[in-house]
PDB file of C-alpha atoms in Angstrom:
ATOM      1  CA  UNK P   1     100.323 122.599 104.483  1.00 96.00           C
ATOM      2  CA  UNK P   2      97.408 120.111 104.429  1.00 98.00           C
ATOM      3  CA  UNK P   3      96.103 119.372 100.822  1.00 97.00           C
ATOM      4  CA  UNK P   4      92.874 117.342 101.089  1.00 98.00           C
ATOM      5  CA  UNK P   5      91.702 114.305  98.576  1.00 97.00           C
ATOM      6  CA  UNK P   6      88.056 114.047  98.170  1.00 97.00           C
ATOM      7  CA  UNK P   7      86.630 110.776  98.269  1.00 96.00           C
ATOM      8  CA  UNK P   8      84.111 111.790  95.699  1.00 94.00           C
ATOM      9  CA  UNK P   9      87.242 112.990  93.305  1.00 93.00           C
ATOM     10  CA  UNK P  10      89.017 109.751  93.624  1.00 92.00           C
ATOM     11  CA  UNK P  11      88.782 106.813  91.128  1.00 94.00           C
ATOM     12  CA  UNK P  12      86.869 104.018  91.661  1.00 94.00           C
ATOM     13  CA  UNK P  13      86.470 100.719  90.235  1.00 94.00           C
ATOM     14  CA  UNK P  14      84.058  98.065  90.343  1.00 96.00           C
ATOM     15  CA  UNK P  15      84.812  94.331  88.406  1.00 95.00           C
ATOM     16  CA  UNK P  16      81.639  92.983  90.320  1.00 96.00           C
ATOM     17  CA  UNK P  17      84.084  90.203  92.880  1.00 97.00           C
ATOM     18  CA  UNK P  18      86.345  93.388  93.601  1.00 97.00           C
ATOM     19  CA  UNK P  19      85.405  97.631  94.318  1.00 97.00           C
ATOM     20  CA  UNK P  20      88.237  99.263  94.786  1.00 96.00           C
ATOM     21  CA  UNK P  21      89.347 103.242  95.548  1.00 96.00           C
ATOM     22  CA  UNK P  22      92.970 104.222  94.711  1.00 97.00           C
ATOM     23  CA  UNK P  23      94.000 106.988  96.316  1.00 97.00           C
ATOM     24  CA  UNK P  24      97.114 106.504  93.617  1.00 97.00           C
ATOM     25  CA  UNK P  25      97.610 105.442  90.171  1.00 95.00           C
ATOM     26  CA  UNK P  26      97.234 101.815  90.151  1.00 93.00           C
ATOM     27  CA  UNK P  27      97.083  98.946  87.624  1.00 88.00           C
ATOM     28  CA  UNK P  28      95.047 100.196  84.131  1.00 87.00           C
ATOM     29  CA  UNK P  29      94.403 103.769  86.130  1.00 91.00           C
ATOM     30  CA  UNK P  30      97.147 106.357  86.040  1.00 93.00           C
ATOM     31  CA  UNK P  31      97.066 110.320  86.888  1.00 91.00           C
ATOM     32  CA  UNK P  32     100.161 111.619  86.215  1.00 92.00           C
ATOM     33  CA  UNK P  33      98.926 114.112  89.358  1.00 90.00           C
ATOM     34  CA  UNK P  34      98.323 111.027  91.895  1.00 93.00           C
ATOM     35  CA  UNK P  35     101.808 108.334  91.631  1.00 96.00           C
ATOM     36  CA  UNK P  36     102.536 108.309  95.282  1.00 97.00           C
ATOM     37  CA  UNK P  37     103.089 110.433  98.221  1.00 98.00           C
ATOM     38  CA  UNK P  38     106.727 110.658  99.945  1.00 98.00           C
ATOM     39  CA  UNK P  39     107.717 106.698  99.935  1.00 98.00           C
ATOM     40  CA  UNK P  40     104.129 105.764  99.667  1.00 98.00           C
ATOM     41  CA  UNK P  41     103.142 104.142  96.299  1.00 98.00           C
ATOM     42  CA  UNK P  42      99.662 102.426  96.808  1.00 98.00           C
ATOM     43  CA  UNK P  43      96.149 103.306  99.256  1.00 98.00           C
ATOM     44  CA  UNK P  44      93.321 101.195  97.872  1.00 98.00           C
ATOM     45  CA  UNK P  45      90.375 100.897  99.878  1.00 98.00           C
ATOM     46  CA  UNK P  46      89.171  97.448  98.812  1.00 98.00           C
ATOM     47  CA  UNK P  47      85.903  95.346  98.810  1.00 98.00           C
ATOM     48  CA  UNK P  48      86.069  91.657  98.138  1.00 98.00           C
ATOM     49  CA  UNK P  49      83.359  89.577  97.139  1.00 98.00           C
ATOM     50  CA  UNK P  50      82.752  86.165  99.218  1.00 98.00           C
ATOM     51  CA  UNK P  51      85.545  83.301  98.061  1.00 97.00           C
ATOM     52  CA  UNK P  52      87.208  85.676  95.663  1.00 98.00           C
ATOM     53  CA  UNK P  53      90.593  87.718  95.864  1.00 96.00           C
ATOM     54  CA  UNK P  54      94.074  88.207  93.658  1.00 96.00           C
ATOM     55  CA  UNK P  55      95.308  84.570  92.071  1.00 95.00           C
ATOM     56  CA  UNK P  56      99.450  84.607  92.107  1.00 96.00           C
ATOM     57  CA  UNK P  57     101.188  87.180  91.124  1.00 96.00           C
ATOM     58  CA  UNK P  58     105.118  88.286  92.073  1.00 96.00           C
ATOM     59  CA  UNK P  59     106.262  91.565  93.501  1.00 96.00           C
ATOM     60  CA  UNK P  60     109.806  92.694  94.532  1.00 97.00           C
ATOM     61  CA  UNK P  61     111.066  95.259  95.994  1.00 98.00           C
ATOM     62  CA  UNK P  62     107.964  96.614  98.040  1.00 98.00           C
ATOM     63  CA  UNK P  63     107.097  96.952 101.457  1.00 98.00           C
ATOM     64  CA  UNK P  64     103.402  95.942 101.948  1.00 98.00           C
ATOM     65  CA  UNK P  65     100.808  95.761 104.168  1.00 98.00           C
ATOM     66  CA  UNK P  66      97.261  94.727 104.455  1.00 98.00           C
ATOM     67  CA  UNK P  67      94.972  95.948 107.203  1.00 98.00           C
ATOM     68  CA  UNK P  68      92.061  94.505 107.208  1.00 97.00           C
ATOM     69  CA  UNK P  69      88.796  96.615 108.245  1.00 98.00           C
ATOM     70  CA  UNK P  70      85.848  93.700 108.308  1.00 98.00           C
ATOM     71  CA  UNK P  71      86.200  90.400 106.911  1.00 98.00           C
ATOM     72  CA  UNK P  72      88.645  87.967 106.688  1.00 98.00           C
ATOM     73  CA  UNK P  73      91.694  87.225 104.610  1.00 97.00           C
ATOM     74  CA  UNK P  74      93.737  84.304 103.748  1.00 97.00           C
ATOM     75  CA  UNK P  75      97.180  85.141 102.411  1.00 97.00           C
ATOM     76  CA  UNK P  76      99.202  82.298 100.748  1.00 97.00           C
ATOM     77  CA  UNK P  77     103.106  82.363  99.760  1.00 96.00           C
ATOM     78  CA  UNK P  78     105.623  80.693  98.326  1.00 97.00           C
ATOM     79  CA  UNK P  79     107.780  81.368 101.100  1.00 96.00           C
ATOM     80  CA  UNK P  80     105.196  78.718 102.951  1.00 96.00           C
ATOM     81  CA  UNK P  81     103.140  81.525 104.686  1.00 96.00           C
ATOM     82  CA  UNK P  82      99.035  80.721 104.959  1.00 97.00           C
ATOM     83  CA  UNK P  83      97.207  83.007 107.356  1.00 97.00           C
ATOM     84  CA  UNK P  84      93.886  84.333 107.771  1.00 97.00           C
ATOM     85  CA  UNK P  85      93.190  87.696 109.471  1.00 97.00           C
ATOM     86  CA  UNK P  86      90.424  89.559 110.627  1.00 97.00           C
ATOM     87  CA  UNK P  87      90.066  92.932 112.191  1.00 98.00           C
ATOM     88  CA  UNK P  88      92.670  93.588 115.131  1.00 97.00           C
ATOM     89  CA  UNK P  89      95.414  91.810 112.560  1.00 97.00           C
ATOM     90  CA  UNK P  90      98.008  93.348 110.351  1.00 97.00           C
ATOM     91  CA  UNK P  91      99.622  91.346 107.446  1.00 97.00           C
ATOM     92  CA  UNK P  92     103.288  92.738 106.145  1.00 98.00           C
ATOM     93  CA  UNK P  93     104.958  91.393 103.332  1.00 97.00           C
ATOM     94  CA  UNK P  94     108.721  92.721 102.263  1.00 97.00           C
ATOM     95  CA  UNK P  95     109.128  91.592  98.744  1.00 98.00           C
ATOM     96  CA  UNK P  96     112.583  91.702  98.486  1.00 97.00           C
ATOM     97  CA  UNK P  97     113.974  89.975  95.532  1.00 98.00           C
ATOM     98  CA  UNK P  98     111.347  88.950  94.858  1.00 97.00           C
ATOM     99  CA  UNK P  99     107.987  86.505  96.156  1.00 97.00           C
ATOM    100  CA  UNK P 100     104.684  85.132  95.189  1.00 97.00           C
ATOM    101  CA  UNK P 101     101.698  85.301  96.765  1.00 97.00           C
ATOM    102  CA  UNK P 102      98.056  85.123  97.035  1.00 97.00           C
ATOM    103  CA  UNK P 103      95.333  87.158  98.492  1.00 97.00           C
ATOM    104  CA  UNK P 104      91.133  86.324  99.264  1.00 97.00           C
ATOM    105  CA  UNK P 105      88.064  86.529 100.924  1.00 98.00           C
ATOM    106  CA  UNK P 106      88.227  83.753 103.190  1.00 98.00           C
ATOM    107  CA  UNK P 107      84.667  83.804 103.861  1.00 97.00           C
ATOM    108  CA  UNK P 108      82.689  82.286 101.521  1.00 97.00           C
ATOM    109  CA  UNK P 109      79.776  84.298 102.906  1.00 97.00           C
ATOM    110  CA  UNK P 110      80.792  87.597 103.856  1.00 97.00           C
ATOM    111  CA  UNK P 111      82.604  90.569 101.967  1.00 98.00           C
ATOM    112  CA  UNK P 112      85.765  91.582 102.683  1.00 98.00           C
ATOM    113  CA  UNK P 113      87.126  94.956 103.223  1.00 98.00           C
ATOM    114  CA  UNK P 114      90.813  95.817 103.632  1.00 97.00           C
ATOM    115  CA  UNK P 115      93.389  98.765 102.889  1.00 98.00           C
ATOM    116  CA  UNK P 116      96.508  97.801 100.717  1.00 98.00           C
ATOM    117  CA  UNK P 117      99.280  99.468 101.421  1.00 98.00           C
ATOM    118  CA  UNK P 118     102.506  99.574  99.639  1.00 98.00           C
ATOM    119  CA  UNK P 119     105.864 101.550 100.060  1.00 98.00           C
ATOM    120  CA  UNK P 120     109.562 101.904  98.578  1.00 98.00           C
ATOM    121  CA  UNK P 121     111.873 100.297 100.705  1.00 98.00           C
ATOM    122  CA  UNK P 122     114.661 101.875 102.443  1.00 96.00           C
ATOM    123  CA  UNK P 123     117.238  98.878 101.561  1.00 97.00           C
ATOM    124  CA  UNK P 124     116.380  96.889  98.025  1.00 97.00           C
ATOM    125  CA  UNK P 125     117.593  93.557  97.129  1.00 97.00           C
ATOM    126  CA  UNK P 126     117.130  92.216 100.465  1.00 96.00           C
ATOM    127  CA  UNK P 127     115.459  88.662 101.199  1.00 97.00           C
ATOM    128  CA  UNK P 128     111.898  87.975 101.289  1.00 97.00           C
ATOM    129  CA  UNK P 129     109.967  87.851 104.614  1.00 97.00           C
ATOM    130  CA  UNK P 130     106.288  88.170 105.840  1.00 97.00           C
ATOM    131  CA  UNK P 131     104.919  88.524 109.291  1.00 97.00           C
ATOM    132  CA  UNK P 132     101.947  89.171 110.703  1.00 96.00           C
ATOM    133  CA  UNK P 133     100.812  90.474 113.936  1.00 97.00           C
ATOM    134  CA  UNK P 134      97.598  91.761 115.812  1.00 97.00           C
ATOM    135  CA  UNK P 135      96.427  94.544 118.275  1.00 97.00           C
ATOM    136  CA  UNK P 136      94.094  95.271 121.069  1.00 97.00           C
ATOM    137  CA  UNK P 137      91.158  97.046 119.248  1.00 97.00           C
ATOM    138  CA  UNK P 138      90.022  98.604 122.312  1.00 97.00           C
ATOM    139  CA  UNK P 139      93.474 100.750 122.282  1.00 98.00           C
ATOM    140  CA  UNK P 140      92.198 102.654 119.174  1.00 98.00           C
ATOM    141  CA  UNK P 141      90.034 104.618 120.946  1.00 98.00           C
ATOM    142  CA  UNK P 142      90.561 108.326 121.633  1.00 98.00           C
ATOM    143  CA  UNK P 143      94.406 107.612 121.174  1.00 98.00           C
ATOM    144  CA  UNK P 144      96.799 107.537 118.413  1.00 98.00           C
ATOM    145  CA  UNK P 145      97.815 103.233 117.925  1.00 98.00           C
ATOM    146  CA  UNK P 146     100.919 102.382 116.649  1.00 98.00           C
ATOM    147  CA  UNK P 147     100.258  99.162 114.355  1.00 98.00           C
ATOM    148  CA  UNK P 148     103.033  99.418 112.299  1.00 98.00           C
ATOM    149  CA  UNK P 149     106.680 100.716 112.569  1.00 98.00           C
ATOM    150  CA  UNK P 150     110.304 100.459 111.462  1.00 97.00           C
ATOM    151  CA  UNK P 151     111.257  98.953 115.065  1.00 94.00           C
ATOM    152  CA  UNK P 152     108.184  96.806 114.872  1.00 94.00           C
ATOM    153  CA  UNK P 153     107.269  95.738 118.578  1.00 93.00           C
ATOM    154  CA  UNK P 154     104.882  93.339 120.350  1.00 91.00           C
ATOM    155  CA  UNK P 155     101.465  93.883 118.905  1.00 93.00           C
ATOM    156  CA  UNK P 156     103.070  96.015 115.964  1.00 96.00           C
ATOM    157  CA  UNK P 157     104.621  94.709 113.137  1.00 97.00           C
ATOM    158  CA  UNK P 158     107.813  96.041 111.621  1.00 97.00           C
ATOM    159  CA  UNK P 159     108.399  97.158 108.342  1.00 98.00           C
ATOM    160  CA  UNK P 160     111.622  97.871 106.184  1.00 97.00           C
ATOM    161  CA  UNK P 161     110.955 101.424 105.805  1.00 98.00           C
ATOM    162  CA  UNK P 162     111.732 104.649 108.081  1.00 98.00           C
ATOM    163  CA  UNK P 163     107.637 105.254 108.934  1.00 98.00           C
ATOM    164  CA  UNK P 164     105.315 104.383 111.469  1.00 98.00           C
ATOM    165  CA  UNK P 165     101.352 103.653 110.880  1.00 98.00           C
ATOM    166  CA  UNK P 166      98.929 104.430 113.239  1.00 98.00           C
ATOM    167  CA  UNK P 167      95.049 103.798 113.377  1.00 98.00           C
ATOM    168  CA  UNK P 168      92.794 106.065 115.638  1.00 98.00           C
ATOM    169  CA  UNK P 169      88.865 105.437 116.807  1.00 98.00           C
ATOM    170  CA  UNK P 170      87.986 109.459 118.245  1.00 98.00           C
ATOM    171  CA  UNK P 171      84.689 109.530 119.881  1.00 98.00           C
ATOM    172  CA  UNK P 172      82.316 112.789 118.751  1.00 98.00           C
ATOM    173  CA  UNK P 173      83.720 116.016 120.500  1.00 97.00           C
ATOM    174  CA  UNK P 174      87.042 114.452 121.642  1.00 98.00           C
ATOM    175  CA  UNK P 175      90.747 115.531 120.594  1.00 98.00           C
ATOM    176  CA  UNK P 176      93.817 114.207 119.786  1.00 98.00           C
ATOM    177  CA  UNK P 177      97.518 116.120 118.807  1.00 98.00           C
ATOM    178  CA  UNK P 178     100.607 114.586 117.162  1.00 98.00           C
ATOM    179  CA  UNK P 179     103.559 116.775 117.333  1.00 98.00           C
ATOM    180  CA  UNK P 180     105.708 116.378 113.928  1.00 97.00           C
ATOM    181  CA  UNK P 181     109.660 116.218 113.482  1.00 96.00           C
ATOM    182  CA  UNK P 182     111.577 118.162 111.623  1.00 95.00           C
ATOM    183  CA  UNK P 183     111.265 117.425 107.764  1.00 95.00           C
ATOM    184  CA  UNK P 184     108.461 114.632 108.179  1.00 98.00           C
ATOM    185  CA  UNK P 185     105.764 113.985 106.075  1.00 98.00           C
ATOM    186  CA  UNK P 186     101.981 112.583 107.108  1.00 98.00           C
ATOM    187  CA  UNK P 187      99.360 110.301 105.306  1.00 98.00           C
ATOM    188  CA  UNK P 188      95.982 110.843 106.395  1.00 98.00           C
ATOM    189  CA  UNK P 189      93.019 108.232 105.706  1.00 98.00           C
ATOM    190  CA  UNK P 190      89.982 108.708 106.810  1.00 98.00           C
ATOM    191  CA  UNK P 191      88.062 105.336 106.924  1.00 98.00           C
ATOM    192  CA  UNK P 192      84.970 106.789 108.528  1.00 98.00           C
ATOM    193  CA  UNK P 193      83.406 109.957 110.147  1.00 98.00           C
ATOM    194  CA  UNK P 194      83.965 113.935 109.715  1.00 98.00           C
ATOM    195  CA  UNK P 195      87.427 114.898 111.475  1.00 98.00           C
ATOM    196  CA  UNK P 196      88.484 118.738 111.920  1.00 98.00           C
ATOM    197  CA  UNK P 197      92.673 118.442 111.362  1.00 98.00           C
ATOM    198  CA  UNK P 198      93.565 121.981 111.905  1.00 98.00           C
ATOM    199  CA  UNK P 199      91.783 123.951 109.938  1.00 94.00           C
ATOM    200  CA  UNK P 200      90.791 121.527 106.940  1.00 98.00           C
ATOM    201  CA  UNK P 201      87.598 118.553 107.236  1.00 98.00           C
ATOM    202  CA  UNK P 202      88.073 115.094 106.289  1.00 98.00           C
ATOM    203  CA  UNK P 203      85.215 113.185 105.790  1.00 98.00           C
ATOM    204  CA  UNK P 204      84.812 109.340 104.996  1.00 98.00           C
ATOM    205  CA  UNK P 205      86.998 108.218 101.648  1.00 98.00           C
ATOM    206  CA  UNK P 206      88.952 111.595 101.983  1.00 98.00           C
ATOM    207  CA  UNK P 207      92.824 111.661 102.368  1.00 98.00           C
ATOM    208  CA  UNK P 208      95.335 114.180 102.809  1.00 98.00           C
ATOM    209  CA  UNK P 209      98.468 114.838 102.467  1.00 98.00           C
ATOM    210  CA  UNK P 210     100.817 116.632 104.824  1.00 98.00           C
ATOM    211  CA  UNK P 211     104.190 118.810 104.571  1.00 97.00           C
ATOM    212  CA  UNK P 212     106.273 121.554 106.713  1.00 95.00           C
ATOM    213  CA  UNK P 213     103.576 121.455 109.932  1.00 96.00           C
ATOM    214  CA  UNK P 214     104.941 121.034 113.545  1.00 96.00           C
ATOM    215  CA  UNK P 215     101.629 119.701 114.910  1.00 98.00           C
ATOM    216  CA  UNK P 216      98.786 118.158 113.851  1.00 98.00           C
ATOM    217  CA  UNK P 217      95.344 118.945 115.942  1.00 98.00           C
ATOM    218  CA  UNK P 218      92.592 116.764 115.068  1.00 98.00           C
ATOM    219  CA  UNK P 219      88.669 116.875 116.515  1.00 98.00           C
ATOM    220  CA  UNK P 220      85.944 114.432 115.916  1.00 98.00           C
ATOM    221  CA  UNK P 221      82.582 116.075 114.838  1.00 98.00           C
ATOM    222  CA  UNK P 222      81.307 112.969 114.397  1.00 98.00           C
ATOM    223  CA  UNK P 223      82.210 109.351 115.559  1.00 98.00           C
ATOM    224  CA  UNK P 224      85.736 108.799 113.368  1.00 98.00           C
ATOM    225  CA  UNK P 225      87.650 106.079 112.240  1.00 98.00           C
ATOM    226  CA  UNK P 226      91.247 107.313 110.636  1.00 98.00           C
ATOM    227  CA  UNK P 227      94.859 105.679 109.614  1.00 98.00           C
ATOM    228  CA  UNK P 228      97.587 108.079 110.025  1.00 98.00           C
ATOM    229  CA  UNK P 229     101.102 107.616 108.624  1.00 98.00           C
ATOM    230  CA  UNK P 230     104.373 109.428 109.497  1.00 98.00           C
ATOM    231  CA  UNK P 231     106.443 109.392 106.338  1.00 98.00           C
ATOM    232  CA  UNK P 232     110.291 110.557 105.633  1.00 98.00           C
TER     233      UNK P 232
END
């Protein structure tokens, strides 16, 4: 079963420094409908205006990650983490119990646009860490990239969750499958383009989500740009 999200049906929000899309109930907006999928609690699709971002603000017990889709960002911690990514990077923070942190444009020209990501983690109470870690851009395309997994490897960071991200560029015409295990669950995100994933469309801003399927088949009718995540 494949139930598809349309962008146009989604919230939005737009405070001027920040325009965000929540695929989930977030901050002031709640849907009793939309609180997360499987272990996954946030998706926002975020623009950030040039030299602004989130002042500091604690979390616990959450398994985040920022993947940043043009732009740069500076994250700050009081764990004495200050890094600034760009596309090809991957920030993860497990907040444990408990950390502070910042996140902003670190352009003071350019805007800034990056998918938040936050999930339940397998183990709470644990200590705080961060990491983050890069790919090869040029392995997105017409393949299936891991960028982010339980295991975590060299150019993939790990995360304390059973779950694996992966990012996809699929030129027009060309195909890709992902065979599913037993009782998984998928998160799809389509960041740009029209994609045919067996029989349902997904077209920029749309998600889906995915139960009881073996395989997944997708197509590219257009040039696409997609995050897929495998989910317990």
């Amino acid at each position: 079963m494949i139930d598809v999200f349309p962008a146009a049906e989604r919230h939005s929000a737009d405070l001027g420094w920040l325009r965000s899309q929540p695929s989930f109930s977030f901050g002031g907006y709640h849907d009793p409908n939309r609180t997360g999928f499987s272990v996954m609690r946030v998706c926002n699709d975020d623009y950030l205006a040039p030299g602004r971002g989130f002042g500091a603000h604690p979390h616990s017990d959450m398994e985040i990650v920022s993947i940043v889709l043009d732009g740069f960002i500076r994250h700050e911690d009081n764990l004495g983490n200050s890094v600034v990514s760009s596309f090809g990077e991957v920030q993860r923070m497990s907040a444990g119990t408990g950390v502070i942190h910042t996140e902003f444009n670190a352009s003071e020209e350019t805007e800034l646009r990056l998918l938040q990501l936050w999930f339940m983690p397998r183990e709470r109470g644990l200590a705080p860490s961060y990491e983050a870690s890069s790919f090869d851009p040029n392995k997105l395309h017409n393949a299936l990239l891991p960028v982010v997994s339980a295991q975590g490897a060299e150019q993939m960071a790990s995360i304390g969750q059973d779950m694996t991200i992966y990012l996809s560029k699929l030129e027009q015409g060309k195909q890709l499958a992902y065979t599913v295990e037993p009782g998984r669950k998928q998160f799809i995100y389509m960041i740009e383009g029209v994609l045919q994933v067996n029989d349902k469309q997904l077209e920029t801003g749309d998600t889906a989500q995915v139960e009881t399927l073996n395989e997944l088949a997708f197509q590219a009718d257009s040039p696409s740009f997609f995050m897929l995540i495998d989910l317990p």
